[in-house]
Coordinates of C-alpha atoms in Angstrom, one line a residue:
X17 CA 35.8 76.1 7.9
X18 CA 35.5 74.3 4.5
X19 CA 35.0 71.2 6.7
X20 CA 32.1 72.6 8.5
X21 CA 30.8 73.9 5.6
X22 CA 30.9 70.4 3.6
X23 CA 29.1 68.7 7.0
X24 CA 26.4 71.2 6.9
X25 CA 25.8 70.5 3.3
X26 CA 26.0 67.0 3.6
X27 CA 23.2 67.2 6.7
X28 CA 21.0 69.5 4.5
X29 CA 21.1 67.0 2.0
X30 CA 20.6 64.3 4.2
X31 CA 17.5 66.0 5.1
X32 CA 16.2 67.0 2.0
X33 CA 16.3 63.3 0.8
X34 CA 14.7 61.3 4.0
X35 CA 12.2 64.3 3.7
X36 CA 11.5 63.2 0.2
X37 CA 11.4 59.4 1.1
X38 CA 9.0 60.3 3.7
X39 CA 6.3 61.9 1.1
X40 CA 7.1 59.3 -1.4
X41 CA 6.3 56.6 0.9
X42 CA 3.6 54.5 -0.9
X43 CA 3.4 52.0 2.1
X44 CA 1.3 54.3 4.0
X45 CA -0.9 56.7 1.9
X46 CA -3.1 58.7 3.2
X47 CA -6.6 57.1 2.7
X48 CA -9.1 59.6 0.9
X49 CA -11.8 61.3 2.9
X50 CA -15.1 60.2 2.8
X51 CA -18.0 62.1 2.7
X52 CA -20.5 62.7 6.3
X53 CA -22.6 59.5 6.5
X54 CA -20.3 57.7 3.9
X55 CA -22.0 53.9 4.2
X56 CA -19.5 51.2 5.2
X57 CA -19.9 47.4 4.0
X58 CA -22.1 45.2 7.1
X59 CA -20.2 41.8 6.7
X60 CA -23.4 39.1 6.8
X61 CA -22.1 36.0 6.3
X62 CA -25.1 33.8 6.1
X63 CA -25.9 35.2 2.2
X64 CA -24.0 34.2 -0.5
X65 CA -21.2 36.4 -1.9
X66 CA -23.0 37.6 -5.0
X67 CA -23.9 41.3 -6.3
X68 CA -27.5 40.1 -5.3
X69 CA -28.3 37.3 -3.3
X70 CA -31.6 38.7 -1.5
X71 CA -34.6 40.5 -2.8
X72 CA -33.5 44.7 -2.6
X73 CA -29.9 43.5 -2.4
X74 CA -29.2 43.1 1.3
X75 CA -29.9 42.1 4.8
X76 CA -30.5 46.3 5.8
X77 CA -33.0 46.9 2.4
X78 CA -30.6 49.8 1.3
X79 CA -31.1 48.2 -2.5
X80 CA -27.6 48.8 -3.2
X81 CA -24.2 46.3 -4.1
X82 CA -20.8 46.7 -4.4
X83 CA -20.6 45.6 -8.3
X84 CA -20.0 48.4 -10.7
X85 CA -22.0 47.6 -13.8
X86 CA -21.4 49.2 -17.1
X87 CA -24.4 49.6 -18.5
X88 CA -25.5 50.4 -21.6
X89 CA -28.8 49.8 -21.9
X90 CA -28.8 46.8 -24.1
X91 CA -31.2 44.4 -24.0
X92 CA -29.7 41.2 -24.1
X93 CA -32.5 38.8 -23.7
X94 CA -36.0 38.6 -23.0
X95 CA -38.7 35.6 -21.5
X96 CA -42.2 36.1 -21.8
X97 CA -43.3 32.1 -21.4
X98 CA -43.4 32.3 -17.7
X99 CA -45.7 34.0 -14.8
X100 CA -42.9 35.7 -13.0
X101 CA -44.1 35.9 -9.5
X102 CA -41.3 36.9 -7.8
X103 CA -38.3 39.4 -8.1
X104 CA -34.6 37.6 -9.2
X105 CA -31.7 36.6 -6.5
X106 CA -28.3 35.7 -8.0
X107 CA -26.0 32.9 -6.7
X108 CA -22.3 33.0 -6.8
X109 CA -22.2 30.8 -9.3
X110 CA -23.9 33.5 -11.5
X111 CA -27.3 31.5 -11.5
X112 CA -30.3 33.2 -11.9
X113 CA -32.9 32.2 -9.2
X114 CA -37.0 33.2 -10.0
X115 CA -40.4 32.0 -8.8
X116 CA -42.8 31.0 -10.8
X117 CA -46.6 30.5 -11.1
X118 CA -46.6 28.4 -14.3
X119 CA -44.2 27.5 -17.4
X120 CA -44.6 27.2 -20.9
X121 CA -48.0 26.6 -20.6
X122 CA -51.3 28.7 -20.3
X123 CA -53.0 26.0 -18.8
X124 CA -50.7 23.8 -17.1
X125 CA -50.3 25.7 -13.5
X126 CA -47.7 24.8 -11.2
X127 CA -45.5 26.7 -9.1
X128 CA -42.3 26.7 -8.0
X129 CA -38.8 28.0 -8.2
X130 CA -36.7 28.3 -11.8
X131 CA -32.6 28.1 -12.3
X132 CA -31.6 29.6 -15.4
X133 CA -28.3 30.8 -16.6
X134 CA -26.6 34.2 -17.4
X135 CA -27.4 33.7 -21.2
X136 CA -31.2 32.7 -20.1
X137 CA -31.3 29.1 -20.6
X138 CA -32.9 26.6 -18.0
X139 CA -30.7 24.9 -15.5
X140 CA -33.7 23.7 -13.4
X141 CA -37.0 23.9 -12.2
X142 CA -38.2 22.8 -9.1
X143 CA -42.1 22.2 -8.9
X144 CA -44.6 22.7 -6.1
X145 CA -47.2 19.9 -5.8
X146 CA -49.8 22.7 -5.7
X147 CA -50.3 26.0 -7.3
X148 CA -49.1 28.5 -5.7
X149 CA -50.0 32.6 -6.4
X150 CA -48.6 33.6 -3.6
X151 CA -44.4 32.9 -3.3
X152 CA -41.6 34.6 -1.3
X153 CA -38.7 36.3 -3.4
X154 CA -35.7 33.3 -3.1
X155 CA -33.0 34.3 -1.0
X156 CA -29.6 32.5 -1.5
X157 CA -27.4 31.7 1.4
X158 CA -23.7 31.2 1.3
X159 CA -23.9 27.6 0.9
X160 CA -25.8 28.3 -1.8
X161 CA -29.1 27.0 -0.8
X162 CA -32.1 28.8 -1.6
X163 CA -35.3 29.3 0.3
X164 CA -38.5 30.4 -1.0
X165 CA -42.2 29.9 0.6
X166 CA -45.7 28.3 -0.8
X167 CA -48.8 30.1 -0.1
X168 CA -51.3 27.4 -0.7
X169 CA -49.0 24.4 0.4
X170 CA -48.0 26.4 3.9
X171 CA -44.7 25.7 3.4
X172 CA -41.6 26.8 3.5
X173 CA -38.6 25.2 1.4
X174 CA -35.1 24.8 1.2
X175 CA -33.5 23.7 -2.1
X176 CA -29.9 22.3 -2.7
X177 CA -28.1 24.1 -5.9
X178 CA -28.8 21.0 -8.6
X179 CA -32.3 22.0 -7.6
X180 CA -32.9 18.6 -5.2
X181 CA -35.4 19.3 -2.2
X182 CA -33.0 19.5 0.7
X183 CA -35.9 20.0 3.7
X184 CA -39.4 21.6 3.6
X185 CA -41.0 23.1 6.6
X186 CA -45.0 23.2 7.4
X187 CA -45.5 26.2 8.9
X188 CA -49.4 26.1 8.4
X189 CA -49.4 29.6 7.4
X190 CA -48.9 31.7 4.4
X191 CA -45.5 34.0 3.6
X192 CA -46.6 36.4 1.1
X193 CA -43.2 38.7 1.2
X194 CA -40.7 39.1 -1.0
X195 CA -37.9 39.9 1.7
X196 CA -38.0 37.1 3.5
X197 CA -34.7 37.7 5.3
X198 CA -31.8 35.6 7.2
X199 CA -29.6 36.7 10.0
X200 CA -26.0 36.2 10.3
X201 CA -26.5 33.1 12.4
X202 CA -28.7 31.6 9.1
X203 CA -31.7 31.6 11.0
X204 CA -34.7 32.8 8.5
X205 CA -37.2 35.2 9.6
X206 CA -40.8 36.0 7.6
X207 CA -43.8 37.6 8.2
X208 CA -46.2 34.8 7.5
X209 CA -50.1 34.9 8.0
X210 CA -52.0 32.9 10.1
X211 CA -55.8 33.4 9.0
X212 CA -56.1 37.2 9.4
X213 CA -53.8 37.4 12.0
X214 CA -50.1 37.8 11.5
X215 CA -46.7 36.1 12.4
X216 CA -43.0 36.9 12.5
X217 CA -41.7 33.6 12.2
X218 CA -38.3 32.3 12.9
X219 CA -36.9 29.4 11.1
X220 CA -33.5 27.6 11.5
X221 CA -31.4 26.9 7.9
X222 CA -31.9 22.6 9.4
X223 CA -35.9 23.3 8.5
X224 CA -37.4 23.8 12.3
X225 CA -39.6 26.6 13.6
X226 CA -38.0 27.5 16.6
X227 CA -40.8 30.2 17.4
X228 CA -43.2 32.7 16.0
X229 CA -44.5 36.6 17.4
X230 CA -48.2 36.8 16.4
X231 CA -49.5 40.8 16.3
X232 CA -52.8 41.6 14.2
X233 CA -50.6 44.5 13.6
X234 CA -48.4 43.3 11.4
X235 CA -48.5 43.4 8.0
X236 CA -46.4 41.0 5.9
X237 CA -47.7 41.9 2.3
X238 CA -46.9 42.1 -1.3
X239 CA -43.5 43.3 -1.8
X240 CA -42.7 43.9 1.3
X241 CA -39.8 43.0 3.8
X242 CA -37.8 42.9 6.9
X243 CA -34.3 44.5 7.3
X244 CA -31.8 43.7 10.2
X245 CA -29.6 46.0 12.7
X246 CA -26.6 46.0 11.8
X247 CA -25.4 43.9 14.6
X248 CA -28.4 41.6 13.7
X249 CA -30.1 41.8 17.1
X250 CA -33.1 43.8 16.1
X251 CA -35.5 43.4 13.1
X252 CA -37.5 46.2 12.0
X253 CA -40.9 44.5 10.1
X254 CA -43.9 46.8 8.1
X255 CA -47.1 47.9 10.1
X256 CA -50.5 47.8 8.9
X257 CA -51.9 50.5 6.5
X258 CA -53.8 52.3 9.5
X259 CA -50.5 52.0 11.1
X260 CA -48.0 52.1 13.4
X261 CA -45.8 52.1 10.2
X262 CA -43.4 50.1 11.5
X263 CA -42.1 47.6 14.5
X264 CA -38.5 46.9 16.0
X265 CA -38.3 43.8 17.6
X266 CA -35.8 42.3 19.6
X267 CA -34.7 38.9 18.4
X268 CA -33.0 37.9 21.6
X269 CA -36.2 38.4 24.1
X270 CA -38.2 37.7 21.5
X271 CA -40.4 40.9 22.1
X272 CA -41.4 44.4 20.6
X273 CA -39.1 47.1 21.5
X274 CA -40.6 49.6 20.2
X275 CA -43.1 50.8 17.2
X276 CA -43.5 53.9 14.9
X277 CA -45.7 56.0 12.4
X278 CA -49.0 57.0 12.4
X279 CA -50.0 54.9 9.0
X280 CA -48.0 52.9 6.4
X281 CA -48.4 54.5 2.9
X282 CA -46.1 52.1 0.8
X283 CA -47.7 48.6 -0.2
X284 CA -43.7 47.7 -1.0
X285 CA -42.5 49.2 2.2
X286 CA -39.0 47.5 3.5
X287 CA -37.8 50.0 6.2
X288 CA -34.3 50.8 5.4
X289 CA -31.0 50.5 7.6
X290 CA -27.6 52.1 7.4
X291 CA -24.6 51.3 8.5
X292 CA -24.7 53.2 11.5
X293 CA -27.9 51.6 12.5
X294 CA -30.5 54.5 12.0
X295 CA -33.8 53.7 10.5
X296 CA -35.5 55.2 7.6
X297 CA -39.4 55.0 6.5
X298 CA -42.1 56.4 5.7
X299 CA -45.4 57.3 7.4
X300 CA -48.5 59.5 6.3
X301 CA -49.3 61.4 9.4
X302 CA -53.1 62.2 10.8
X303 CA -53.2 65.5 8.8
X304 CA -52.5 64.1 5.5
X305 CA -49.3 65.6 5.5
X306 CA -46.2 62.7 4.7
X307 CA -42.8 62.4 5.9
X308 CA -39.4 60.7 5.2
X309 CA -38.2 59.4 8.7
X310 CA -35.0 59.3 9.8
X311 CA -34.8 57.4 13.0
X312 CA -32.1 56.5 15.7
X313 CA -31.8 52.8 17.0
X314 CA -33.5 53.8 20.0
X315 CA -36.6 55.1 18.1
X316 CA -36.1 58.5 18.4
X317 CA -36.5 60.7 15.7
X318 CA -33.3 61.9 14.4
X319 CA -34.6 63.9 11.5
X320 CA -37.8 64.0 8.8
X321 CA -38.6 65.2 5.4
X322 CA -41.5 66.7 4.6
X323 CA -42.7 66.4 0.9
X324 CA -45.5 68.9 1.3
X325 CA -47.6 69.5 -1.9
X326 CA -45.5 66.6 -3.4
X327 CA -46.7 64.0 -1.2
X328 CA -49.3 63.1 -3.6
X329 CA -46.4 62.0 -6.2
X330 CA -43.6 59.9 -3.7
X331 CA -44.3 56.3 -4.8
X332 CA -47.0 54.2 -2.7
X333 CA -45.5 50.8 -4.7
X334 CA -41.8 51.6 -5.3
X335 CA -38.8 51.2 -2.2
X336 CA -36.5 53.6 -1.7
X337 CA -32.6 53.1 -1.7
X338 CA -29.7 54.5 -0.4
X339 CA -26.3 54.9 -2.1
X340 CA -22.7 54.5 -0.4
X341 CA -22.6 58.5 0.4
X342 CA -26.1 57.6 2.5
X343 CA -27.9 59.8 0.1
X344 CA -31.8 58.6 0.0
X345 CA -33.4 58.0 -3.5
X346 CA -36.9 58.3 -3.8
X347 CA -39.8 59.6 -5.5
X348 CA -43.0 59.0 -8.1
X349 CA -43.2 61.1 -11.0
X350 CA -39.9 63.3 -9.3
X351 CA -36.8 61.8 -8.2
X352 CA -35.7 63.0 -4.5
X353 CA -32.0 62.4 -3.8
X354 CA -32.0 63.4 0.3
X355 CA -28.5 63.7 1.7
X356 CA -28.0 62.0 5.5
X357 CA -28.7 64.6 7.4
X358 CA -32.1 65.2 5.9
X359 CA -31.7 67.9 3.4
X360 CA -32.8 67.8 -0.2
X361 CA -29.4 67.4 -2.9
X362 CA -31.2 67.7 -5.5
X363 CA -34.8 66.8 -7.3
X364 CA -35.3 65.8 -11.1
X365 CA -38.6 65.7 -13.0
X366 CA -39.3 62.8 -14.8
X367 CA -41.7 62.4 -17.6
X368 CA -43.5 59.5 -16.6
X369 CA -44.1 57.8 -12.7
X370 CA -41.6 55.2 -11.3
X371 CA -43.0 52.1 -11.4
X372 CA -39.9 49.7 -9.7
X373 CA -38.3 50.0 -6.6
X374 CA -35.0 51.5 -7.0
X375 CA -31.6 49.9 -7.0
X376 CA -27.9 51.1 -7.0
X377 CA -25.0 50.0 -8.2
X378 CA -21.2 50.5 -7.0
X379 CA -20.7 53.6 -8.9
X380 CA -23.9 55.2 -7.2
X381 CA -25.5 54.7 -10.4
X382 CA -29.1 54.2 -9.7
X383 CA -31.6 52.2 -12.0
X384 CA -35.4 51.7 -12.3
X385 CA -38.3 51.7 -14.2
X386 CA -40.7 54.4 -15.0
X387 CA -44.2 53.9 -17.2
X388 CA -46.8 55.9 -17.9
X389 CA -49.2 52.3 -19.1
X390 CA -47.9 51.5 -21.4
X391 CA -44.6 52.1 -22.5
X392 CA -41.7 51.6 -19.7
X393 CA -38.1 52.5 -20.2
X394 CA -35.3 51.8 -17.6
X395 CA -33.5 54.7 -16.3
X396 CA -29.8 55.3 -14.9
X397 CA -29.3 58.4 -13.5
X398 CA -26.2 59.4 -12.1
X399 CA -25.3 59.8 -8.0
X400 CA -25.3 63.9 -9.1
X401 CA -28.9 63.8 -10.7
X402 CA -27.8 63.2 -14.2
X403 CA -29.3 60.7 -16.3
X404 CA -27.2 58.6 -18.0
X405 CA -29.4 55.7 -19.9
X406 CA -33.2 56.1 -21.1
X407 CA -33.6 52.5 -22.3
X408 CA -37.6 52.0 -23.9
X409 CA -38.2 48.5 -23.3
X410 CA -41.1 47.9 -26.1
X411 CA -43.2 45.9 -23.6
X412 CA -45.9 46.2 -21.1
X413 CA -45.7 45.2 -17.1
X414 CA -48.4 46.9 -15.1
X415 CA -45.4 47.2 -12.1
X416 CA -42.0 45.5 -11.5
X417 CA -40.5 43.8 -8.8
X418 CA -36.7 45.3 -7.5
X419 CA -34.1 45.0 -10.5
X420 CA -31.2 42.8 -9.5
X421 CA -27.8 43.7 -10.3
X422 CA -25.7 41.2 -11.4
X423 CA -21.6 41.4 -12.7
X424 CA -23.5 40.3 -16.4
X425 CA -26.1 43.0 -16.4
X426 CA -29.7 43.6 -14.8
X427 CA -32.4 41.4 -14.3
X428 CA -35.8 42.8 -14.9
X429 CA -39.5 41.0 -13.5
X430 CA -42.8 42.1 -14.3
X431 CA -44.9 41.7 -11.2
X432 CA -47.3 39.2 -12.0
X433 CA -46.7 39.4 -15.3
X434 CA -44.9 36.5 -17.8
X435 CA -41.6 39.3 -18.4
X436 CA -38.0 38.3 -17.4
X437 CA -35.6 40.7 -19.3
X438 CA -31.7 40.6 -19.1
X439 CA -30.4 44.2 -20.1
X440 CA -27.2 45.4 -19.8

């Protein structure tokens, strides 16, 4: 009896321990569970592996990275000797890559692209021939060569990272966007004008146009971009203001798959893509009445938002941006934050209009500028609608290109103005 007794004890034991191994076993936790429409990381290989290697942060214009800044809202150093003409792209190296119209000179105009250091100093400057007002956004690639376009010249170049030439294309035509874009494969691809017609044009990273898509439909202005599939097969490009709004195109047959929206509203418009391959934008439809699109690969419309009386106040200048729950951030003179399925989180009032596209960071911090003229200030407001960081930055920019985030703080341009601004 006692034996049985002192086996049955011994098995309960037994139990009670492997049990507890079991639970305690660290090998194989269970992973946490992520929200409906959580945003998974699209590898792209062809971009360098910085926080923020292309103008609104990636290949999908979701204006988001992985790098989780602390920010405080110090201003660590500030350029005004230079007409900033583009918005910043960061190397892996840390470098600092901007376009510029002129340097250190009022008088002295010539273009090209600048190199600068974390702390602000000059590496480099590469100079076009001719003056160029016009000039793409620099994308850097993950052998850390950077392209960038000039208007006037009709090119298109590619520059080594000492800042030696390593090809330039003539395209005889003009790329006015800042996302200029590049596909897994490194092939480029622009919307480049070709007297008042329009072009997507495709561009190998060994400097050859291997072909172009001309539509008078098109519209490849401004701050405006392309955004990729996430499979990189498609590319969705920005409509003319009478619309459609946008285009998908298929990059394998070369053709248009299919198009959307009665009329492009935003003069900064880069549709946006998430990781599951649905489409957002926006389009201003026949009645005056303007929407937040959600769209499915196909096309079809998988949901809208209507902003009703407040469609006068959702930004016509700034891009909106998408954070790693797939929550939408957008707005004007309120701040939207629109959950993935379409419905409103939450909305904040803000005392002046924002005047920057709008970027995220990897705590689903967001960060832009507002202004009401004459006095901006960069927010960060919090992935709940909480803001975290009112920052005045004592001078003037009539609007901004994207802020970069970078592991040593955020870049700041003035759009067409002679503002860089580190702040942190």
């Amino acid at each position: 009896m006692n034996r049985l007794m002192n086996i049955s004890i011994i098995f309960l034991l037994s139990s009670f321990i492997l049990s507890f191994i079991i639970s305690c076993d660290s090998t194989n936790p269970k992973p946490p569970e992520k929200p409906p429409g959580f945003q998974e990381d699209i590898p792209w290989p062809s971009l360098a592996d910085s926080p923020w290697p292309i103008y609104f942060g990636s290949a999908q214009g979701t204006g988001r990275t992985n790098k989780i800044l602390e920010f405080a809202g110090t201003i660590l150093w500030t350029i005004d000797s230079m007409d900033i003409a583009s918005g910043a792209a960061i190397a892996n190296d840390s470098t600092i890559y901007v376009a510029v119209n002129d340097i250190y000179s009022p008088t002295y105009k010539e273009g090209g692209l600048v190199a600068l250091y974390p702390d602000g100093r000059m590496k480099w400057k590469f100079s076009f021939p001719v003056f160029s007002k016009g000039i793409s956004s620099p994308l850097v690639d993950t052998e850390g060569t950077v392209y960038i376009s000039s208007t006037h010249e009709k090119k298109f170049y590619a520059i080594n990272p000492d800042g030696t030439l390593k090809w330039d294309l003539f395209i005889n035509s003009r790329i006015h966007q800042s996302g200029i874009t590049i596909n897994k494969d490194g092939t480029i691809y622009a919307l480049s004008k070709f007297d008042e017609n329009y072009a997507l044009v495709a561009i190998s990273k060994d400097g050859n146009l291997l072909w172009k898509l001309e539509n008078n439909r098109f519209r490849g202005d401004g701050r405006s971009g392309n955004s990729f599939s996430p499979d990189g097969k498609t590319l969705y490009v920005p409509g003319e203001p009478h619309g459609p709004a946008m285009f998908a195109i298929d990059l394998i047959s070369q053709r248009i798959l299919w198009e959307f929206g009665a009329a492009r509203v935003s003069t900064g418009m880069i549709p946006l893509v998430d990781s599951d391959g649905n489409i957002y934008v926006l389009s201003e439809e026949t009645d005056n009445r303007g929407f937040l699109y959600s769209l499915l690969p196909s096309g079809e419309i998988r949901w809208k938002y209507n902003f009703d009386e407040s469609w006068s106040w959702v930004s016509v200048l700034s891009l909106f941006s998408m954070n790693k729950n797939g929550d939408i951030l957008i707005g004007l003179d309120q701040l939207y934050c629109i959950d993935y399925n379409g419905t409103l989180k939450w909305k904040i009032l803000l005392n002046k209009s924002i005047n920057s596209p709008i970027t995220i960071d990897g705590q689903n911090n967001a960060y832009f500028i507002i202004d009401q003229g004459d006095s901006p200030e960069i927010l960060s407001v919090s992935s709940d609608g909480k803001i975290l960081t009112d920052v005045a930055l004592n001078i003037h920019s009539i609007s901004w290109y994207s802020p970069s985030i970078s592991e040593f703080g955020i870049v700041l341009t003035g759009f067409h103005s002679n503002l860089l601004i580190l702040i942190k």
